[in-house]
Short mmCIF file of N, CA and C in Angstrom, two decimals:
data_model
loop_
_atom_site.label_atom_id
_atom_site.label_comp_id
_atom_site.label_asym_id
_atom_site.label_seq_id
_atom_site.Cartn_x
_atom_site.Cartn_y
_atom_site.Cartn_z
N UNK U 1 0.84 -1.16 0.00
CA UNK U 1 0.00 0.00 0.00
C UNK U 1 0.89 1.24 0.00
N UNK U 2 0.70 2.15 -0.94
CA UNK U 2 1.60 3.28 -1.06
C UNK U 2 1.72 4.11 0.21
N UNK U 3 0.59 4.44 0.84
CA UNK U 3 0.66 5.25 2.05
C UNK U 3 0.62 4.41 3.31
N UNK U 4 0.65 3.09 3.17
CA UNK U 4 0.65 2.20 4.32
C UNK U 4 -0.72 1.97 4.92
N UNK U 5 -1.73 2.65 4.44
CA UNK U 5 -3.09 2.50 4.98
C UNK U 5 -3.73 1.24 4.42
N UNK U 6 -4.44 0.56 5.28
CA UNK U 6 -5.22 -0.59 4.87
C UNK U 6 -6.59 -0.45 5.51
N UNK U 7 -7.63 -0.79 4.76
CA UNK U 7 -8.97 -0.72 5.33
C UNK U 7 -9.03 -1.65 6.53
N UNK U 8 -9.93 -1.36 7.44
CA UNK U 8 -10.12 -2.29 8.56
C UNK U 8 -11.47 -2.97 8.39
N UNK U 9 -11.73 -3.93 9.22
CA UNK U 9 -12.93 -4.74 9.06
C UNK U 9 -14.21 -3.91 9.17
N UNK U 10 -14.19 -2.83 9.93
CA UNK U 10 -15.40 -2.01 10.06
C UNK U 10 -15.79 -1.40 8.73
N UNK U 11 -14.81 -1.15 7.86
CA UNK U 11 -15.10 -0.58 6.55
C UNK U 11 -15.69 -1.62 5.58
N UNK U 12 -15.67 -2.88 5.98
CA UNK U 12 -16.21 -3.95 5.14
C UNK U 12 -17.58 -4.41 5.60
N UNK U 13 -18.09 -3.81 6.66
CA UNK U 13 -19.39 -4.22 7.20
C UNK U 13 -20.54 -4.01 6.23
N UNK U 14 -20.41 -3.09 5.29
CA UNK U 14 -21.47 -2.86 4.32
C UNK U 14 -21.80 -4.10 3.50
N UNK U 15 -20.79 -4.88 3.16
CA UNK U 15 -21.04 -6.11 2.40
C UNK U 15 -21.04 -7.33 3.29
N UNK U 16 -20.30 -7.27 4.38
CA UNK U 16 -20.15 -8.45 5.24
C UNK U 16 -21.31 -8.61 6.22
N UNK U 17 -21.91 -7.56 6.63
CA UNK U 17 -23.08 -7.54 7.52
C UNK U 17 -22.80 -7.82 9.00
N UNK U 18 -21.71 -8.48 9.35
CA UNK U 18 -21.38 -8.66 10.77
C UNK U 18 -19.87 -8.75 10.93
N UNK U 19 -19.42 -8.61 12.18
CA UNK U 19 -17.98 -8.55 12.47
C UNK U 19 -17.23 -9.81 12.03
N UNK U 20 -17.79 -10.98 12.28
CA UNK U 20 -17.11 -12.23 11.92
C UNK U 20 -16.89 -12.33 10.42
N UNK U 21 -17.91 -12.01 9.65
CA UNK U 21 -17.79 -12.05 8.19
C UNK U 21 -16.84 -10.97 7.68
N UNK U 22 -16.84 -9.82 8.34
CA UNK U 22 -15.93 -8.75 7.95
C UNK U 22 -14.47 -9.18 8.17
N UNK U 23 -14.20 -9.85 9.30
CA UNK U 23 -12.85 -10.37 9.55
C UNK U 23 -12.47 -11.40 8.50
N UNK U 24 -13.41 -12.27 8.18
CA UNK U 24 -13.17 -13.31 7.18
C UNK U 24 -12.90 -12.67 5.81
N UNK U 25 -13.68 -11.68 5.45
CA UNK U 25 -13.48 -11.00 4.17
C UNK U 25 -12.13 -10.29 4.13
N UNK U 26 -11.74 -9.67 5.21
CA UNK U 26 -10.44 -9.01 5.27
C UNK U 26 -9.31 -10.01 5.08
N UNK U 27 -9.41 -11.18 5.75
CA UNK U 27 -8.40 -12.23 5.56
C UNK U 27 -8.37 -12.71 4.12
N UNK U 28 -9.55 -12.89 3.52
CA UNK U 28 -9.63 -13.35 2.13
C UNK U 28 -8.99 -12.32 1.19
N UNK U 29 -9.25 -11.05 1.42
CA UNK U 29 -8.66 -10.01 0.58
C UNK U 29 -7.14 -10.00 0.72
N UNK U 30 -6.66 -10.17 1.93
CA UNK U 30 -5.21 -10.22 2.14
C UNK U 30 -4.60 -11.41 1.40
N UNK U 31 -5.28 -12.54 1.44
CA UNK U 31 -4.79 -13.73 0.74
C UNK U 31 -4.80 -13.49 -0.76
N UNK U 32 -5.90 -12.97 -1.28
CA UNK U 32 -6.00 -12.71 -2.72
C UNK U 32 -4.99 -11.67 -3.19
N UNK U 33 -4.64 -10.73 -2.31
CA UNK U 33 -3.71 -9.65 -2.71
C UNK U 33 -2.31 -10.16 -2.99
N UNK U 34 -2.02 -11.38 -2.58
CA UNK U 34 -0.69 -11.97 -2.85
C UNK U 34 -0.81 -13.26 -3.64
N UNK U 35 -2.00 -13.56 -4.13
CA UNK U 35 -2.25 -14.81 -4.84
C UNK U 35 -1.77 -14.79 -6.28
N UNK U 36 -1.97 -15.92 -6.97
CA UNK U 36 -1.45 -16.08 -8.33
C UNK U 36 -2.27 -15.39 -9.42
N UNK U 37 -3.54 -15.10 -9.17
CA UNK U 37 -4.38 -14.51 -10.21
C UNK U 37 -4.20 -12.99 -10.24
N UNK U 38 -3.69 -12.45 -11.35
CA UNK U 38 -3.41 -11.00 -11.40
C UNK U 38 -4.67 -10.14 -11.26
N UNK U 39 -5.79 -10.57 -11.80
CA UNK U 39 -7.02 -9.78 -11.71
C UNK U 39 -7.52 -9.74 -10.26
N UNK U 40 -7.45 -10.88 -9.56
CA UNK U 40 -7.88 -10.92 -8.16
C UNK U 40 -6.90 -10.15 -7.27
N UNK U 41 -5.60 -10.20 -7.58
CA UNK U 41 -4.62 -9.40 -6.83
C UNK U 41 -4.95 -7.92 -6.96
N UNK U 42 -5.21 -7.49 -8.18
CA UNK U 42 -5.54 -6.09 -8.45
C UNK U 42 -6.78 -5.67 -7.65
N UNK U 43 -7.82 -6.51 -7.71
CA UNK U 43 -9.06 -6.21 -7.00
C UNK U 43 -8.83 -6.14 -5.50
N UNK U 44 -8.17 -7.14 -4.94
CA UNK U 44 -7.96 -7.20 -3.50
C UNK U 44 -7.10 -6.02 -3.02
N UNK U 45 -6.05 -5.72 -3.74
CA UNK U 45 -5.19 -4.60 -3.34
C UNK U 45 -5.95 -3.29 -3.41
N UNK U 46 -6.79 -3.13 -4.43
CA UNK U 46 -7.60 -1.91 -4.54
C UNK U 46 -8.54 -1.75 -3.35
N UNK U 47 -9.19 -2.83 -2.96
CA UNK U 47 -10.11 -2.77 -1.82
C UNK U 47 -9.32 -2.52 -0.53
N UNK U 48 -8.22 -3.21 -0.35
CA UNK U 48 -7.43 -3.04 0.88
C UNK U 48 -6.88 -1.62 1.01
N UNK U 49 -6.51 -1.01 -0.11
CA UNK U 49 -6.00 0.37 -0.08
C UNK U 49 -7.11 1.38 0.12
N UNK U 50 -8.35 0.97 -0.18
CA UNK U 50 -9.46 1.90 -0.11
C UNK U 50 -9.71 2.61 -1.42
N UNK U 51 -9.00 2.20 -2.49
CA UNK U 51 -9.21 2.80 -3.81
C UNK U 51 -10.51 2.30 -4.45
N UNK U 52 -11.02 1.20 -3.96
CA UNK U 52 -12.18 0.53 -4.52
C UNK U 52 -13.00 0.01 -3.35
N UNK U 53 -14.29 0.22 -3.37
CA UNK U 53 -15.10 -0.34 -2.28
C UNK U 53 -15.34 -1.81 -2.54
N UNK U 54 -15.66 -2.55 -1.50
CA UNK U 54 -15.97 -3.98 -1.68
C UNK U 54 -17.18 -4.13 -2.58
N UNK U 55 -18.16 -3.25 -2.46
CA UNK U 55 -19.35 -3.31 -3.31
C UNK U 55 -18.96 -3.17 -4.78
N UNK U 56 -18.08 -2.21 -5.07
CA UNK U 56 -17.63 -2.02 -6.45
C UNK U 56 -16.88 -3.26 -6.95
N UNK U 57 -16.02 -3.80 -6.11
CA UNK U 57 -15.23 -4.96 -6.51
C UNK U 57 -16.10 -6.17 -6.82
N UNK U 58 -17.13 -6.38 -5.99
CA UNK U 58 -17.95 -7.58 -6.15
C UNK U 58 -19.03 -7.41 -7.21
N UNK U 59 -19.17 -6.23 -7.77
CA UNK U 59 -20.13 -6.04 -8.86
C UNK U 59 -19.44 -5.76 -10.18
N UNK U 60 -18.13 -5.58 -10.18
CA UNK U 60 -17.38 -5.37 -11.42
C UNK U 60 -17.36 -6.67 -12.22
N UNK U 61 -17.76 -6.64 -13.49
CA UNK U 61 -17.84 -7.87 -14.29
C UNK U 61 -16.51 -8.63 -14.40
N UNK U 62 -15.40 -7.92 -14.54
CA UNK U 62 -14.11 -8.60 -14.67
C UNK U 62 -13.71 -9.29 -13.36
N UNK U 63 -13.89 -8.61 -12.25
CA UNK U 63 -13.53 -9.20 -10.96
C UNK U 63 -14.47 -10.35 -10.61
N UNK U 64 -15.75 -10.17 -10.91
CA UNK U 64 -16.72 -11.24 -10.65
C UNK U 64 -16.37 -12.48 -11.46
N UNK U 65 -16.02 -12.28 -12.72
CA UNK U 65 -15.64 -13.42 -13.58
C UNK U 65 -14.41 -14.13 -13.00
N UNK U 66 -13.43 -13.37 -12.52
CA UNK U 66 -12.23 -13.97 -11.94
C UNK U 66 -12.58 -14.75 -10.67
N UNK U 67 -13.46 -14.20 -9.83
CA UNK U 67 -13.88 -14.90 -8.62
C UNK U 67 -14.59 -16.21 -8.95
N UNK U 68 -15.53 -16.15 -9.88
CA UNK U 68 -16.27 -17.37 -10.24
C UNK U 68 -15.39 -18.40 -10.92
N UNK U 69 -14.42 -17.94 -11.71
CA UNK U 69 -13.49 -18.87 -12.35
C UNK U 69 -12.69 -19.62 -11.30
N UNK U 70 -12.20 -18.90 -10.29
CA UNK U 70 -11.46 -19.54 -9.21
C UNK U 70 -12.33 -20.48 -8.41
N UNK U 71 -13.58 -20.08 -8.16
CA UNK U 71 -14.50 -20.94 -7.42
C UNK U 71 -14.80 -22.21 -8.19
N UNK U 72 -14.95 -22.09 -9.50
CA UNK U 72 -15.24 -23.26 -10.33
C UNK U 72 -14.05 -24.24 -10.33
N UNK U 73 -12.84 -23.72 -10.37
CA UNK U 73 -11.65 -24.59 -10.31
C UNK U 73 -11.61 -25.35 -8.98
N UNK U 74 -11.89 -24.65 -7.91
CA UNK U 74 -11.89 -25.28 -6.58
C UNK U 74 -12.99 -26.34 -6.49
N UNK U 75 -14.17 -26.01 -7.01
CA UNK U 75 -15.28 -26.96 -6.99
C UNK U 75 -14.92 -28.23 -7.76
N UNK U 76 -14.37 -28.08 -8.96
CA UNK U 76 -14.00 -29.25 -9.77
C UNK U 76 -12.94 -30.09 -9.07
N UNK U 77 -11.96 -29.44 -8.46
CA UNK U 77 -10.92 -30.18 -7.74
C UNK U 77 -11.54 -30.94 -6.57
N UNK U 78 -12.48 -30.32 -5.86
CA UNK U 78 -13.14 -30.98 -4.75
C UNK U 78 -13.96 -32.19 -5.19
N UNK U 79 -14.61 -32.07 -6.31
CA UNK U 79 -15.42 -33.17 -6.83
C UNK U 79 -14.57 -34.36 -7.26
N UNK U 80 -13.34 -34.09 -7.68
CA UNK U 80 -12.48 -35.15 -8.21
C UNK U 80 -11.65 -35.85 -7.14
N UNK U 81 -11.63 -35.34 -5.93
CA UNK U 81 -10.79 -35.98 -4.91
C UNK U 81 -11.49 -37.21 -4.33
N UNK U 82 -10.66 -38.14 -3.87
CA UNK U 82 -11.18 -39.38 -3.28
C UNK U 82 -11.62 -39.13 -1.84
N UNK U 83 -12.33 -40.09 -1.25
CA UNK U 83 -12.73 -39.97 0.15
C UNK U 83 -11.51 -39.85 1.06
N UNK U 84 -10.46 -40.61 0.77
CA UNK U 84 -9.24 -40.54 1.58
C UNK U 84 -8.62 -39.14 1.49
N UNK U 85 -8.60 -38.57 0.29
CA UNK U 85 -8.06 -37.22 0.13
C UNK U 85 -8.92 -36.20 0.87
N UNK U 86 -10.23 -36.40 0.85
CA UNK U 86 -11.13 -35.49 1.57
C UNK U 86 -10.88 -35.56 3.07
N UNK U 87 -10.72 -36.79 3.60
CA UNK U 87 -10.44 -36.94 5.04
C UNK U 87 -9.10 -36.28 5.40
N UNK U 88 -8.10 -36.50 4.56
CA UNK U 88 -6.78 -35.91 4.81
C UNK U 88 -6.87 -34.37 4.78
N UNK U 89 -7.61 -33.83 3.83
CA UNK U 89 -7.78 -32.38 3.75
C UNK U 89 -8.49 -31.85 4.99
N UNK U 90 -9.48 -32.59 5.45
CA UNK U 90 -10.21 -32.18 6.66
C UNK U 90 -9.28 -32.17 7.87
N UNK U 91 -8.43 -33.17 7.97
CA UNK U 91 -7.48 -33.22 9.09
C UNK U 91 -6.49 -32.07 9.00
N UNK U 92 -6.00 -31.78 7.80
CA UNK U 92 -5.06 -30.66 7.63
C UNK U 92 -5.74 -29.34 7.99
N UNK U 93 -7.01 -29.21 7.59
CA UNK U 93 -7.73 -27.99 7.91
C UNK U 93 -7.91 -27.85 9.42
N UNK U 94 -8.22 -28.94 10.11
CA UNK U 94 -8.34 -28.91 11.57
C UNK U 94 -7.03 -28.48 12.23
N UNK U 95 -5.92 -29.01 11.72
CA UNK U 95 -4.60 -28.64 12.26
C UNK U 95 -4.33 -27.15 11.99
N UNK U 96 -4.70 -26.70 10.80
CA UNK U 96 -4.51 -25.30 10.45
C UNK U 96 -5.32 -24.41 11.38
N UNK U 97 -6.58 -24.81 11.66
CA UNK U 97 -7.42 -24.03 12.57
C UNK U 97 -6.80 -23.95 13.96
N UNK U 98 -6.29 -25.08 14.45
CA UNK U 98 -5.67 -25.08 15.78
C UNK U 98 -4.46 -24.16 15.82
N UNK U 99 -3.63 -24.22 14.77
CA UNK U 99 -2.45 -23.36 14.73
C UNK U 99 -2.86 -21.89 14.68
N UNK U 100 -3.86 -21.59 13.89
CA UNK U 100 -4.33 -20.21 13.78
C UNK U 100 -4.92 -19.73 15.09
N UNK U 101 -5.65 -20.60 15.76
CA UNK U 101 -6.24 -20.24 17.05
C UNK U 101 -5.14 -19.98 18.08
N UNK U 102 -4.10 -20.80 18.06
CA UNK U 102 -2.98 -20.60 18.98
C UNK U 102 -2.30 -19.26 18.70
N UNK U 103 -2.16 -18.91 17.42
CA UNK U 103 -1.58 -17.61 17.06
C UNK U 103 -2.45 -16.47 17.58
N UNK U 104 -3.77 -16.64 17.42
CA UNK U 104 -4.70 -15.62 17.88
C UNK U 104 -4.58 -15.40 19.38
N UNK U 105 -4.50 -16.47 20.14
CA UNK U 105 -4.37 -16.34 21.59
C UNK U 105 -3.07 -15.66 21.96
N UNK U 106 -2.02 -15.94 21.19
CA UNK U 106 -0.72 -15.35 21.45
C UNK U 106 -0.72 -13.86 21.09
N UNK U 107 -1.39 -13.49 19.98
CA UNK U 107 -1.41 -12.12 19.50
C UNK U 107 -2.25 -11.22 20.39
N UNK U 108 -3.38 -11.73 20.85
CA UNK U 108 -4.26 -10.95 21.71
C UNK U 108 -5.18 -10.04 20.91
N UNK U 109 -6.19 -9.46 21.57
CA UNK U 109 -7.16 -8.59 20.90
C UNK U 109 -6.58 -7.21 20.65
N UNK U 110 -7.33 -6.43 19.89
CA UNK U 110 -6.97 -5.03 19.69
C UNK U 110 -5.97 -4.79 18.60
N UNK U 111 -5.83 -5.68 17.66
CA UNK U 111 -4.91 -5.46 16.56
C UNK U 111 -5.44 -4.34 15.68
N UNK U 112 -4.61 -3.37 15.40
CA UNK U 112 -5.02 -2.29 14.52
C UNK U 112 -4.74 -2.66 13.08
N UNK U 113 -5.13 -1.80 12.12
CA UNK U 113 -4.87 -2.08 10.73
C UNK U 113 -3.38 -2.25 10.48
N UNK U 114 -3.02 -3.31 9.80
CA UNK U 114 -1.63 -3.56 9.48
C UNK U 114 -0.88 -4.32 10.54
N UNK U 115 -1.37 -4.36 11.76
CA UNK U 115 -0.69 -5.09 12.83
C UNK U 115 -1.11 -6.54 12.77
N UNK U 116 -0.14 -7.45 12.85
CA UNK U 116 -0.45 -8.86 12.81
C UNK U 116 -1.09 -9.21 11.47
N UNK U 117 -0.69 -8.55 10.40
CA UNK U 117 -1.25 -8.67 9.05
C UNK U 117 -1.76 -10.07 8.77
N UNK U 118 -3.07 -10.24 8.83
CA UNK U 118 -3.69 -11.53 8.53
C UNK U 118 -3.79 -12.42 9.74
N UNK U 119 -3.36 -11.93 10.89
CA UNK U 119 -3.43 -12.75 12.09
C UNK U 119 -4.32 -12.06 13.11
N UNK U 120 -4.64 -12.74 14.18
CA UNK U 120 -5.43 -12.14 15.22
C UNK U 120 -6.92 -12.17 14.93
N UNK U 121 -7.35 -12.90 13.88
CA UNK U 121 -8.76 -12.92 13.58
C UNK U 121 -9.21 -14.32 13.21
N UNK U 122 -8.60 -15.33 13.75
CA UNK U 122 -8.92 -16.70 13.38
C UNK U 122 -10.09 -17.26 14.16
N UNK U 123 -10.23 -18.54 14.07
CA UNK U 123 -11.32 -19.25 14.73
C UNK U 123 -11.04 -19.30 16.23
N UNK U 124 -12.08 -19.16 17.02
CA UNK U 124 -11.88 -19.20 18.47
C UNK U 124 -11.54 -20.62 18.92
N UNK U 125 -10.94 -20.73 20.08
CA UNK U 125 -10.53 -22.03 20.62
C UNK U 125 -11.73 -22.96 20.74
N UNK U 126 -12.90 -22.43 21.12
CA UNK U 126 -14.07 -23.29 21.27
C UNK U 126 -14.51 -23.90 19.95
N UNK U 127 -14.29 -23.20 18.83
CA UNK U 127 -14.66 -23.74 17.53
C UNK U 127 -13.75 -24.89 17.11
N UNK U 128 -12.49 -24.85 17.50
CA UNK U 128 -11.52 -25.84 17.05
C UNK U 128 -11.90 -27.24 17.50
N UNK U 129 -12.36 -27.38 18.73
CA UNK U 129 -12.69 -28.71 19.23
C UNK U 129 -13.98 -29.27 18.65
N UNK U 130 -14.84 -28.41 18.15
CA UNK U 130 -16.14 -28.87 17.69
C UNK U 130 -16.27 -28.95 16.19
N UNK U 131 -15.31 -28.41 15.46
CA UNK U 131 -15.45 -28.40 14.01
C UNK U 131 -14.14 -28.81 13.36
N UNK U 132 -14.18 -29.84 12.54
CA UNK U 132 -12.97 -30.29 11.85
C UNK U 132 -13.06 -30.09 10.35
N UNK U 133 -14.19 -29.65 9.86
CA UNK U 133 -14.34 -29.37 8.43
C UNK U 133 -14.80 -27.94 8.27
N UNK U 134 -14.54 -27.34 7.11
CA UNK U 134 -14.94 -25.96 6.91
C UNK U 134 -16.46 -25.82 6.98
N UNK U 135 -16.93 -24.62 7.35
CA UNK U 135 -18.37 -24.41 7.41
C UNK U 135 -18.98 -24.53 6.02
N UNK U 136 -20.28 -24.82 5.98
CA UNK U 136 -20.96 -24.91 4.70
C UNK U 136 -21.00 -23.52 4.08
N UNK U 137 -20.63 -23.41 2.81
CA UNK U 137 -20.65 -22.10 2.17
C UNK U 137 -22.08 -21.57 2.04
N UNK U 138 -22.17 -20.25 2.02
CA UNK U 138 -23.46 -19.61 1.80
C UNK U 138 -23.26 -18.55 0.74
N UNK U 139 -24.27 -17.80 0.45
CA UNK U 139 -24.16 -16.77 -0.57
C UNK U 139 -24.20 -17.39 -1.95
N UNK U 140 -23.62 -16.70 -2.95
CA UNK U 140 -23.76 -17.17 -4.33
C UNK U 140 -23.08 -18.50 -4.59
N UNK U 141 -22.16 -18.94 -3.71
CA UNK U 141 -21.43 -20.18 -3.94
C UNK U 141 -21.95 -21.32 -3.07
N UNK U 142 -23.06 -21.14 -2.42
CA UNK U 142 -23.51 -22.14 -1.46
C UNK U 142 -23.79 -23.49 -2.10
N UNK U 143 -24.07 -23.53 -3.38
CA UNK U 143 -24.37 -24.79 -4.04
C UNK U 143 -23.23 -25.24 -4.93
N UNK U 144 -22.02 -24.74 -4.69
CA UNK U 144 -20.91 -25.04 -5.58
C UNK U 144 -20.26 -26.37 -5.26
N UNK U 145 -20.74 -27.10 -4.28
CA UNK U 145 -20.19 -28.43 -3.99
C UNK U 145 -18.99 -28.35 -3.08
N UNK U 146 -18.33 -29.51 -2.86
CA UNK U 146 -17.18 -29.57 -1.97
C UNK U 146 -16.08 -28.64 -2.46
N UNK U 147 -15.42 -28.00 -1.53
CA UNK U 147 -14.28 -27.17 -1.88
C UNK U 147 -14.67 -25.79 -2.39
N UNK U 148 -15.94 -25.39 -2.25
CA UNK U 148 -16.34 -24.06 -2.67
C UNK U 148 -15.60 -23.02 -1.84
N UNK U 149 -15.81 -21.78 -2.10
CA UNK U 149 -15.06 -20.74 -1.40
C UNK U 149 -15.57 -20.48 0.00
N UNK U 150 -16.27 -21.42 0.61
CA UNK U 150 -16.75 -21.24 1.97
C UNK U 150 -15.74 -21.72 3.00
N UNK U 151 -14.58 -22.24 2.61
CA UNK U 151 -13.55 -22.75 3.52
C UNK U 151 -12.72 -21.62 4.08
N UNK U 152 -11.43 -21.87 4.33
CA UNK U 152 -10.57 -20.84 4.89
C UNK U 152 -10.60 -19.61 3.99
N UNK U 153 -10.77 -18.47 4.57
CA UNK U 153 -10.90 -17.27 3.79
C UNK U 153 -12.34 -16.89 3.60
N UNK U 154 -13.23 -17.85 3.43
CA UNK U 154 -14.66 -17.69 3.49
C UNK U 154 -15.27 -16.75 2.47
N UNK U 155 -14.73 -16.60 1.28
CA UNK U 155 -15.35 -15.70 0.33
C UNK U 155 -16.81 -16.04 0.08
N UNK U 156 -17.12 -17.32 0.02
CA UNK U 156 -18.50 -17.71 -0.26
C UNK U 156 -19.46 -17.30 0.83
N UNK U 157 -18.98 -17.18 2.05
CA UNK U 157 -19.88 -16.79 3.12
C UNK U 157 -19.78 -15.31 3.44
N UNK U 158 -18.90 -14.58 2.77
CA UNK U 158 -18.72 -13.19 3.12
C UNK U 158 -19.06 -12.20 2.03
N UNK U 159 -18.86 -12.59 0.79
CA UNK U 159 -18.91 -11.63 -0.29
C UNK U 159 -20.28 -11.01 -0.48
N UNK U 160 -21.33 -11.77 -0.40
CA UNK U 160 -22.66 -11.22 -0.66
C UNK U 160 -23.65 -11.76 0.35
N UNK U 161 -24.16 -10.92 1.14
CA UNK U 161 -25.25 -11.26 2.08
C UNK U 161 -26.05 -10.05 2.33
#
């Protein structure tokens, strides 16, 4: 970010509707801002800098096409994996949640914009013991099948509600 400013989760409440989804959307934008897709990097960086609102990003035809293309690739990969691969992925996700939760407890509350970049907003400790698979996606991707964007990063549950 040229001036070092990054939007905070409160600025994403217009599309996210609640604090948890806003945190999830912020994490997803941070992930996309360094990801392999140039169009999604451009979109995420624009939103994070405040040059583009989340509403504008999610209604722009080019960005929407890039999001759906990525979601479709994930859906197809999920449909093609075996039961053993699905179980292994679920176990890895559970381990990832535990590690993220441990980081969150270590970081503590009150992280400002840019502090703990991408950390301090994970799943609570109580969620880790009760959930080993990603939540069911909602929003426009809720019917996209296994591996939709409702997993880590939660675009499917955050982008439109």
